[in-house]
Structures are given as structure tokens and as C-alpha cells.
Coordinates of C-alpha atoms and ligand atoms in Angstrom, one line a residue:
M1 CA 30.5 48.2 10.4
R2 CA 33.2 46.4 11.9
H3 CA 34.7 46.5 8.5
I4 CA 34.7 50.2 8.3
I5 CA 36.2 50.8 11.5
A6 CA 39.3 48.4 10.5
A7 CA 39.6 50.4 7.1
L8 CA 39.6 53.7 9.0
F9 CA 42.2 52.3 11.4
F10 CA 44.3 50.9 8.7
F11 CA 44.5 53.9 6.6
S12 CA 45.1 56.3 9.9
S13 CA 48.0 54.1 11.1
G14 CA 49.4 53.3 7.6
Q15 CA 51.9 56.4 8.0
A16 CA 53.5 54.4 11.2
F17 CA 54.2 51.4 9.8
A18 CA 56.7 51.7 6.8
Q19 CA 56.1 48.0 5.9
T20 CA 52.4 48.4 5.6
P21 CA 51.7 47.8 2.0
G22 CA 50.0 50.9 0.6
S23 CA 46.8 50.6 -1.5
S24 CA 49.0 51.2 -5.0
D25 CA 51.0 48.2 -4.0
I26 CA 47.6 46.4 -3.8
Q27 CA 46.3 47.2 -7.0
S28 CA 49.6 46.9 -8.6
G29 CA 49.7 43.1 -7.0
K30 CA 46.3 42.8 -8.4
E31 CA 47.2 43.6 -11.9
I32 CA 50.5 41.3 -11.8
W33 CA 48.1 38.4 -10.4
Q34 CA 46.1 38.9 -13.8
G35 CA 49.2 38.6 -15.7
Y36 CA 52.6 40.2 -15.9
F37 CA 55.0 41.4 -18.9
G38 CA 52.2 41.1 -21.3
L39 CA 52.2 36.9 -20.2
Q40 CA 49.7 34.8 -18.1
N41 CA 50.5 34.3 -14.3
D42 CA 50.4 30.9 -13.6
C43 CA 50.2 31.2 -9.9
K44 CA 46.3 30.9 -10.4
L45 CA 46.1 27.7 -12.0
C46 CA 47.7 26.0 -8.5
H47 CA 46.6 28.6 -5.9
G48 CA 43.0 29.5 -7.6
D49 CA 41.9 32.7 -9.7
Q50 CA 41.1 34.5 -6.4
G51 CA 44.1 32.8 -4.5
E52 CA 40.9 30.5 -2.9
G53 CA 43.3 27.4 -3.4
G54 CA 42.9 24.4 -5.4
F55 CA 46.1 22.1 -6.3
A56 CA 47.8 24.0 -3.9
K57 CA 47.0 25.9 -0.4
P58 CA 44.7 29.1 -0.6
L59 CA 47.0 32.3 -0.6
A60 CA 44.1 34.9 -0.1
G61 CA 44.3 36.3 3.3
H62 CA 47.6 34.8 4.0
Q63 CA 49.5 36.1 6.9
L64 CA 52.9 35.7 5.8
T65 CA 55.4 38.5 6.1
S66 CA 56.6 39.7 2.7
A67 CA 60.1 38.3 3.6
Q68 CA 58.5 34.9 4.0
F69 CA 56.2 35.2 1.1
L70 CA 59.3 36.0 -1.3
R71 CA 61.3 33.2 0.3
A72 CA 58.5 30.8 -0.5
V73 CA 58.4 32.2 -4.2
R74 CA 62.2 31.9 -4.7
Q75 CA 62.8 28.3 -2.9
G76 CA 59.8 26.5 -4.3
P77 CA 58.0 24.9 -1.3
G78 CA 56.2 21.4 -2.0
I79 CA 56.0 20.5 -5.4
M80 CA 56.1 24.0 -6.4
P81 CA 58.7 25.2 -8.9
A82 CA 61.4 27.9 -7.8
F83 CA 60.6 31.3 -9.4
V84 CA 63.7 33.5 -10.4
P85 CA 63.7 37.1 -10.2
D86 CA 65.1 38.1 -13.7
K87 CA 63.1 35.7 -15.9
N88 CA 59.6 35.3 -13.8
L89 CA 58.8 37.9 -11.2
N90 CA 61.1 40.2 -9.5
D91 CA 61.1 41.1 -5.8
Q92 CA 58.8 44.1 -6.1
Q93 CA 56.3 42.1 -7.9
V94 CA 56.2 39.5 -5.7
G95 CA 56.0 41.7 -2.6
Q96 CA 52.8 43.3 -4.4
V97 CA 51.5 40.2 -5.3
A98 CA 51.9 39.3 -1.4
A99 CA 50.0 42.5 -0.5
Y100 CA 47.2 41.9 -3.0
L101 CA 46.7 38.6 -1.8
A102 CA 46.8 39.6 2.1
S103 CA 44.1 42.2 1.3
L104 CA 41.8 39.4 0.1
P105 CA 39.3 37.9 2.8
K106 CA 40.3 34.2 3.6
P107 CA 38.3 31.6 1.8
T108 CA 35.8 29.6 3.4
G109 CA 34.2 26.3 2.5
A110 CA 35.3 23.4 0.7
A111 CA 38.6 23.1 -1.0
P112 CA 38.2 24.0 -4.7
E113 CA 39.0 21.2 -7.6
W114 CA 42.5 21.2 -9.3
H115 CA 42.4 23.4 -12.4
T116 CA 43.7 20.0 -14.1
R117 CA 42.2 16.8 -12.9
V118 CA 43.4 13.6 -13.1
P119 CA 41.8 12.0 -16.1
P120 CA 39.4 9.2 -15.4
L121 CA 41.5 6.6 -17.7
A122 CA 44.9 8.0 -16.9
T123 CA 47.9 5.6 -17.0
P124 CA 50.0 5.6 -14.1
R125 CA 52.7 8.1 -15.6
Q126 CA 49.8 10.4 -16.6
K127 CA 48.6 10.4 -13.1
L128 CA 52.4 11.2 -11.9
M129 CA 52.4 13.9 -14.5
V130 CA 49.1 15.8 -13.3
S131 CA 49.8 15.1 -9.4
S132 CA 53.3 16.3 -9.8
G133 CA 51.8 19.9 -10.6
C134 CA 53.1 19.7 -14.7
G135 CA 49.7 19.2 -15.7
Q136 CA 48.3 22.3 -13.6
C137 CA 49.9 24.6 -16.2
H138 CA 50.5 22.1 -19.1
G139 CA 46.8 20.6 -19.2
P140 CA 46.3 16.6 -19.1
V141 CA 48.5 15.9 -22.3
M142 CA 51.4 18.4 -21.9
A143 CA 50.4 19.5 -25.6
N144 CA 52.3 22.4 -26.3
P145 CA 55.5 21.2 -25.0
R146 CA 55.4 18.1 -27.1
R147 CA 55.2 20.5 -30.0
T148 CA 58.0 22.4 -28.9
A149 CA 59.8 19.1 -28.7
G150 CA 59.0 18.0 -32.1
S151 CA 60.1 21.3 -33.4
I152 CA 64.0 20.3 -32.1
G153 CA 63.7 16.4 -32.2
A154 CA 64.4 16.8 -28.6
D155 CA 65.8 14.2 -26.3
F156 CA 65.7 13.3 -22.6
E157 CA 68.8 15.5 -22.0
W158 CA 66.6 18.4 -23.5
F159 CA 63.8 17.7 -21.2
R160 CA 66.2 17.3 -18.1
Q161 CA 67.6 20.8 -18.4
E162 CA 63.9 22.3 -19.4
V163 CA 62.9 21.1 -15.8
Y164 CA 65.7 21.3 -13.7
E165 CA 67.6 24.4 -15.4
H166 CA 64.2 25.7 -17.0
T167 CA 65.3 29.3 -16.6
T168 CA 68.6 29.0 -18.2
A169 CA 68.1 26.2 -20.6
P170 CA 69.2 26.8 -24.4
L171 CA 65.9 27.7 -25.7
N172 CA 64.9 30.0 -22.7
V173 CA 68.6 31.8 -22.2
N174 CA 67.7 34.6 -24.5
R175 CA 64.0 34.9 -23.8
P176 CA 63.3 38.1 -21.5
H177 CA 60.4 36.6 -19.5
L178 CA 59.5 33.1 -18.9
R179 CA 56.4 31.4 -16.9
M180 CA 57.7 28.3 -15.6
G181 CA 60.3 28.2 -12.8
N182 CA 63.0 25.8 -11.9
Y183 CA 62.6 22.3 -10.3
S184 CA 65.1 20.6 -7.6
K185 CA 66.0 17.1 -7.8
Q186 CA 64.2 16.7 -4.2
Q187 CA 61.1 18.0 -5.7
I188 CA 61.4 15.8 -9.0
S189 CA 63.7 12.8 -8.5
E190 CA 65.7 11.3 -11.4
A191 CA 63.6 8.4 -11.6
T192 CA 60.5 10.8 -11.8
L193 CA 61.9 12.6 -14.6
K194 CA 62.2 9.5 -16.5
D195 CA 58.8 8.6 -15.9
L196 CA 57.5 11.9 -17.1
W197 CA 59.6 11.5 -20.1
E198 CA 58.4 8.2 -20.8
F199 CA 54.9 9.8 -20.5
F200 CA 55.6 12.5 -22.7
A201 CA 57.6 11.2 -25.6
N202 CA 56.7 7.7 -25.6
E203 CA 53.1 7.3 -24.5
Q204 CA 51.9 10.3 -25.9
G205 CA 54.7 11.1 -28.4
L206 CA 56.3 14.4 -29.7
R207 CA 54.2 16.3 -32.0
V208 CA 55.1 18.0 -35.3
P209 CA 54.5 22.0 -35.2
I210 CA 52.2 22.4 -38.2
G211 CA 50.3 25.7 -38.6
A212 CA 47.7 26.5 -41.3
Q213 CA 46.4 29.5 -42.3
I214 CA 43.6 30.5 -44.8
S215 CA 43.3 34.3 -46.0
A216 CA 40.2 36.2 -46.7
G217 CA 38.6 35.8 -49.9
V218 CA 39.7 37.7 -52.9
P219 CA 37.4 38.3 -55.7
S220 CA 38.5 37.0 -59.1
G221 CA 37.4 36.3 -62.5
N222 CA 35.7 32.9 -62.3
G223 CA 34.8 33.4 -58.3
V224 CA 36.4 34.1 -54.8
T225 CA 40.2 32.9 -54.5
Y226 CA 41.4 32.0 -50.9
T227 CA 45.2 31.3 -50.4
I228 CA 46.0 28.3 -47.8
T229 CA 49.5 28.4 -46.1
L230 CA 50.6 25.3 -44.7
Q231 CA 54.0 25.0 -42.8
N232 CA 56.1 23.0 -40.7
T233 CA 57.7 25.4 -38.1
G234 CA 60.6 23.1 -37.1
T235 CA 64.0 23.5 -37.2
P236 CA 65.3 22.0 -40.2
G237 CA 67.6 19.2 -40.1
K238 CA 66.2 18.5 -36.7
G239 CA 62.5 18.7 -36.1
L240 CA 60.2 16.3 -37.1
T241 CA 58.6 15.6 -40.4
A242 CA 54.9 15.0 -41.2
E243 CA 53.5 12.6 -43.5
Y244 CA 50.4 11.6 -45.8
I245 CA 48.8 15.2 -44.7
T246 CA 45.1 15.7 -45.6
V247 CA 43.6 19.7 -45.8
T248 CA 40.2 19.2 -45.6
L249 CA 38.1 22.6 -46.2
P250 CA 34.4 22.2 -45.6
L251 CA 32.0 24.1 -48.2
L252 CA 28.8 25.9 -47.2
R253 CA 26.0 23.6 -47.3
G254 CA 22.3 24.0 -47.8
K255 CA 19.6 22.9 -45.7
D256 CA 19.9 19.5 -47.3
P257 CA 23.5 18.4 -46.8
E258 CA 23.6 16.4 -50.5
E259 CA 22.7 20.1 -52.0
V260 CA 25.6 21.6 -53.6
T261 CA 25.7 25.4 -53.5
T262 CA 29.4 25.9 -53.7
M263 CA 31.7 25.0 -56.7
V264 CA 35.5 24.4 -56.8
E265 CA 36.6 26.3 -59.9
A266 CA 40.2 25.8 -59.9
T267 CA 43.1 25.3 -57.6
T268 CA 46.8 25.9 -57.6
G269 CA 49.6 24.5 -55.5
G270 CA 49.0 20.6 -56.3
G271 CA 47.6 17.8 -54.3
Y272 CA 44.3 18.8 -54.8
T273 CA 42.4 15.4 -54.8
G274 CA 38.4 16.6 -55.5
V275 CA 35.5 17.2 -53.3
H276 CA 34.8 14.3 -50.7
R277 CA 32.2 13.9 -48.1
D278 CA 33.9 15.2 -44.6
V279 CA 32.2 13.2 -41.9
I280 CA 33.3 15.7 -38.9
T281 CA 31.1 18.7 -40.4
N282 CA 28.7 16.4 -42.2
S283 CA 29.4 18.6 -45.7
N284 CA 31.2 18.5 -49.0
A285 CA 34.7 19.5 -48.5
A286 CA 37.5 20.1 -50.9
E287 CA 40.5 18.2 -49.9
F288 CA 44.3 18.8 -50.5
E289 CA 47.0 15.7 -50.0
I290 CA 50.4 16.0 -49.6
P291 CA 52.9 13.3 -49.1
R292 CA 55.4 15.0 -46.5
L293 CA 56.3 18.1 -45.2
A294 CA 59.6 18.5 -43.9
P295 CA 60.9 21.2 -40.9
G296 CA 61.0 24.5 -42.3
E297 CA 59.1 23.8 -45.3
K298 CA 56.1 25.7 -46.8
R299 CA 53.6 25.0 -48.9
T300 CA 50.7 27.4 -50.5
F301 CA 47.5 26.1 -52.4
T302 CA 45.1 28.5 -53.7
I303 CA 41.6 27.5 -54.2
T304 CA 38.8 29.3 -56.1
L305 CA 34.9 28.9 -55.3
S306 CA 31.9 30.1 -57.2
G307 CA 28.2 29.6 -56.5
K308 CA 26.3 30.5 -53.4
G309 CA 28.4 30.9 -50.3
A310 CA 31.8 31.4 -52.4
N311 CA 32.2 34.5 -50.5
V312 CA 31.4 33.7 -47.0
G313 CA 35.0 32.3 -46.3
I314 CA 35.9 28.6 -45.3
P315 CA 35.8 28.8 -41.6
R316 CA 36.1 25.4 -40.6
G317 CA 39.2 23.7 -42.3
M318 CA 41.0 20.9 -40.6
V319 CA 45.0 19.5 -41.4
K320 CA 45.7 16.0 -40.2
W321 CA 48.3 13.7 -40.8
E322 CA 48.9 10.1 -40.6
K323 CA 52.8 10.1 -39.4
P324 CA 54.1 10.3 -36.8
R325 CA 51.2 8.6 -35.3
L326 CA 50.3 9.6 -31.9
N327 CA 51.3 6.9 -29.6
S328 CA 47.7 7.5 -27.8
G329 CA 46.3 5.9 -31.1
G330 CA 44.9 9.1 -32.8
T331 CA 45.9 11.1 -35.8
E332 CA 46.8 14.8 -35.4
L333 CA 44.4 17.1 -36.1
I334 CA 44.6 21.0 -36.3
A335 CA 42.3 23.9 -37.4
V336 CA 43.3 25.8 -40.4
T337 CA 42.9 29.4 -38.8
T338 CA 42.3 32.9 -40.2
P339 CA 45.2 35.3 -39.7
L340 CA 44.5 38.0 -36.9
G341 CA 42.3 40.7 -38.2
Q342 CA 40.5 39.0 -40.6
Ligands
LIG401 C1 52.5 23.8 -9.9 C2 51.7 24.6 -8.8 C3 51.8 25.8 -8.3 C4 52.3 27.0 -9.0 C5 52.3 27.4 -10.3 C6 52.4 28.0 -7.9 N1 52.7 27.4 -6.8 FE1 53.1 28.5 -4.8 N2 52.7 26.6 -3.6 C7 52.6 25.3 -4.3 C8 52.8 24.3 -3.4 C9 52.5 22.9 -3.7 C10 52.9 25.0 -2.3 C11 53.2 24.1 -0.9 C12 51.9 24.3 -0.1 C13 50.9 23.3 -0.6 O1 51.0 22.0 -0.6 O2 49.8 23.9 -0.7 C14 53.2 26.1 -2.7 C15 53.3 27.2 -1.7 C16 53.5 28.7 -2.0 C17 53.5 29.5 -0.8 C18 53.9 29.3 0.7 C19 52.6 29.2 1.3 C20 52.8 29.3 2.8 O3 51.8 29.5 3.6 O4 53.9 28.7 3.2 C21 53.5 31.0 -1.4 C22 54.0 32.3 -0.8 C23 53.4 30.7 -3.3 N3 53.1 29.1 -3.1 C24 53.4 31.5 -3.8 C25 53.4 31.3 -5.2 C26 53.5 32.4 -6.2 C27 53.5 33.9 -5.7 C28 53.0 31.7 -7.5 C29 53.2 32.3 -8.8 C30 54.6 32.8 -9.2 C31 52.8 30.1 -7.1 N4 53.1 30.2 -5.9 C32 52.8 29.3 -8.0 C33 52.1 25.1 -5.6 C34 52.2 26.1 -6.9
LIG402 C1 53.7 27.5 -13.7 C2 53.4 26.9 -14.7 C3 53.9 25.4 -15.0 C4 54.5 24.3 -14.4 C5 54.0 24.1 -13.0 C6 55.4 23.2 -15.1 N1 55.5 24.3 -16.4 FE1 56.8 23.6 -17.8 N2 56.4 25.4 -19.2 C7 55.5 26.2 -18.6 C8 55.6 27.5 -19.8 C9 54.7 28.7 -19.9 C10 56.4 27.2 -20.5 C11 56.9 28.0 -21.8 C12 58.5 28.3 -21.6 C13 58.1 29.7 -20.4 O1 57.1 30.4 -20.3 O2 58.5 29.3 -19.4 C14 56.9 25.7 -19.9 C15 58.0 25.1 -21.0 C16 58.3 23.7 -20.8 C17 59.0 22.8 -21.3 C18 59.9 23.1 -22.6 C19 59.0 23.3 -23.7 C20 58.2 24.6 -24.2 O3 57.3 24.3 -24.8 O4 58.8 25.6 -23.9 C21 58.9 21.4 -20.9 C22 59.8 20.2 -21.2 C23 58.3 21.5 -19.9 N3 57.6 23.0 -19.4 C24 58.1 20.5 -18.7 C25 57.5 20.7 -17.3 C26 57.2 19.5 -16.6 C27 57.8 18.1 -16.8 C28 56.7 20.1 -15.4 C29 56.4 19.4 -14.1 C30 57.7 19.0 -13.4 C31 56.4 21.5 -15.7 N4 56.9 21.5 -17.1 C32 55.7 22.6 -14.9 C33 54.7 26.2 -17.5 C34 54.8 25.5 -16.4

């Protein structure tokens, strides 16, 4: 009942206060909170999906004025990066987000968990990375930026610019919209930045940006043919080269894993090494091996299958490479994906 009266009061007095956000602002703010310019909105990763808090304090039911809210977003309080109007959220969008969050009930109960927690076996530098906030958006091992770094053979100077001058850094200057803001040296000191780089480039290691896709099956004279495209999307002359690459394509298996139901009739593209046991899927798998894939290089293979299951696709393909070895000890392993729409 009290809510209804409050709501009536709100609508009837709305006219009198030019600053009172209208319901359309709240609605727009809600939409922006889900994502903006077709991008994810990362505020949620620190402040909670519904503004209930997490790594950072709750924003639901806040009582900041729109000017105070905007100042916080532009300055970056605590360890929050400063978001800029032209690349991140513009002033109007921030105002709408502020209105939406103010309209939500204040959270009650215990503070929620961090979106990315410090892994139990974290090294001191990994702990620093997650608790500095980077890990809230980038996950516990910063997998994506390490891949970008591997695509250009990045160095510390690149890392420095990406953190302190993110929104004008060379790779980002021509991108219309960005999700990460800029950090100041008060927030991330030079010494901390060096530790973060040490974690990023040496404890974990830069990654080779390899992508692998498999086409839909095309019926041919002796079976069904699939085309596999393997590409190192790094910049030629700059990016990392992968070595000792294996493409594993698990074939459909019967109830008994030894039962052979699908046969390989032919391959093209070179590097085919036959059908082997795949320990991950516990089934027979056709394998290709290639010695190296340099940045910018693309290789195409085909495989023609016959027998039962030849036409169901090869959904669980994987690509791995031995070098550069991840410093965490493992080898890189990625999935062979099917292009959108298949
Ligand atoms: C990396 C984590 C992180 C991200 C991402 C983040 N924030 Fe923050 N935010 C913080 C921290 C830390 C504070 C300081 C208060 C605290 O320690 O909780 C803060 C404070 C604020 C404040 C001031 C709150 C007050 O009561 O003074 C506002 C407003 C705010 N954030 C809005 C946003 C918006 C809007 C976004 C998305 C554009 C965003 N934040 C993204 C971590 C983050
Ligand atoms: C609000 C979420 C968020 C936070 C917090 C954040 N990043 Fe990012 N970062 C991104 C996103 C998203 C990108 C991709 C470019 C973009 O949209 O801004 C990126 C890009 C980068 C890049 C460039 C490589 C690439 O893939 O584009 C580096 C390096 C990087 N971040 C390091 C860091 C470090 C170090 C921290 C902590 C000090 C940090 N980031 C904090 C979201 C975040």
C-alpha cells in the first residue's frame, strides 16, 4: 500500500522537478545496463547483475545525484577504471543508468561473491591481478588479452598503453566503442603494472591466435566431405607462430567404443596421419599434423567419410599445439567450431 501511495506521489509531482528522471530514462537505463552499442556492459561484473554489489559496492537504490554519479564514472573511484564519453558511455547514457539503478530497491543481506574469485592455488601475481579488478572482466587467466597480445607479439610498452591510455591506444583508437576505461597511476602503480605484465606474459604466456572451423558435410561420390580451415590470425611479421599442431576430429562411435562405424575414405591438404584413439572423447579420431602455422597463414584440409554417421557432422574437433608451450605447463587446446548458421 505504501508503495502505491509513493508511486502516485512520484507521478503527480514529477512535473514539478525537472531533474526527476522520467520512466523513459529508467527504461533506457535498464536497456543500457544489459549492454550498450551492441556490447556487453561490464559494470555488472563488479557491481552485480542487478546492481546488488559484488567486487564493488551495490549501486541499486543509490542516492547519488546524477552529477555525483557521472563524476564517479568519469574519475574512476577506488580501483574502478575511468570511463570516457566518446568510447565507453556518453553522459546521457550514464544519466539513464543512474536513474535505473536509483529506481531499484536497496539490496539487503550479505555481500555477494566476486564475479571472478581468486583461484585457490593462485600465485601472488595472479591474486594481484584478480583483486585489482582486471580479473572481474578478464577472468582468472586473462585469456583474451593474452591472445590479442600474441597476435602482435606485444611487449610491456603495449601493455602499459592498454592500461593507462586504453581508449586511445593504437589498437583501439579507431574502434568506435570500447568496454574498458583508463586506469591512473594512482590506481595501478608502475610497480603493480610490472607485476601484472609478469603474470600476463611470463607466468601465463602470450597465446597464438588460432581459429579452426569445419564446414557442413557435402555429399560426394564416395561419402560426405567436410572442409576444415585452420588460420593463425596474427599480424604477419609480428605475431607468434604455433608449432607441432595436431587437429583431432573424433568420429561417431557405436555403443562399444571399439566398434568402427565411420570410415575415412580420403583427405586433401596434407598432414593426415590416420585414425587414432582420442583420450578426451574415448573414440576413434582422424588426425592431421602440421609442423607450423605462422601469423597470417591459413591451411585448408578436407576429409571424406563413409559408413554409419558419415553425415552427422564432426562436432567435437579440437586443435592443439606444443609450442609456444603455456608457462602454466599445459598445451593450448581450442575447439573446432562450426560457422554461424550451421
Ligand atoms: C573493475 C570493477 C568495476 C567496474 C567494471 C565498474 N566499477 Fe564502479 N566502482 C568500482 C569500485 C571499486 C568503486 C569504489 C567503491 C567501492 O570500493 O565499491 C566503484 C564506484 C562506483 C560509483 C560510486 C559509488 C558511490 O557510492 O560513490 C559509481 C557511480 C560507479 N562505480 C558506477 C559504475 C558504472 C556505471 C560502471 C560501468 C560503466 C562501473 N561502475 C564499472 C569498481 C568497478
Ligand atoms: C570493465 C571491464 C574491464 C576491466 C576492469 C579491465 N579490462 Fe582490460 N579490457 C576489457 C575489454 C572488454 C577489452 C577489449 C577492448 C575494449 O572493449 O575495451 C580489454 C582490453 C585489454 C587489453 C588489450 C588487449 C585486448 O584484448 O584488447 C589489455 C592488455 C587489458 N585489457 C588489460 C587489463 C588490465 C591489466 C586490467 C586491470 C588493471 C584490465 N584490463 C581491466 C575489459 C576490462
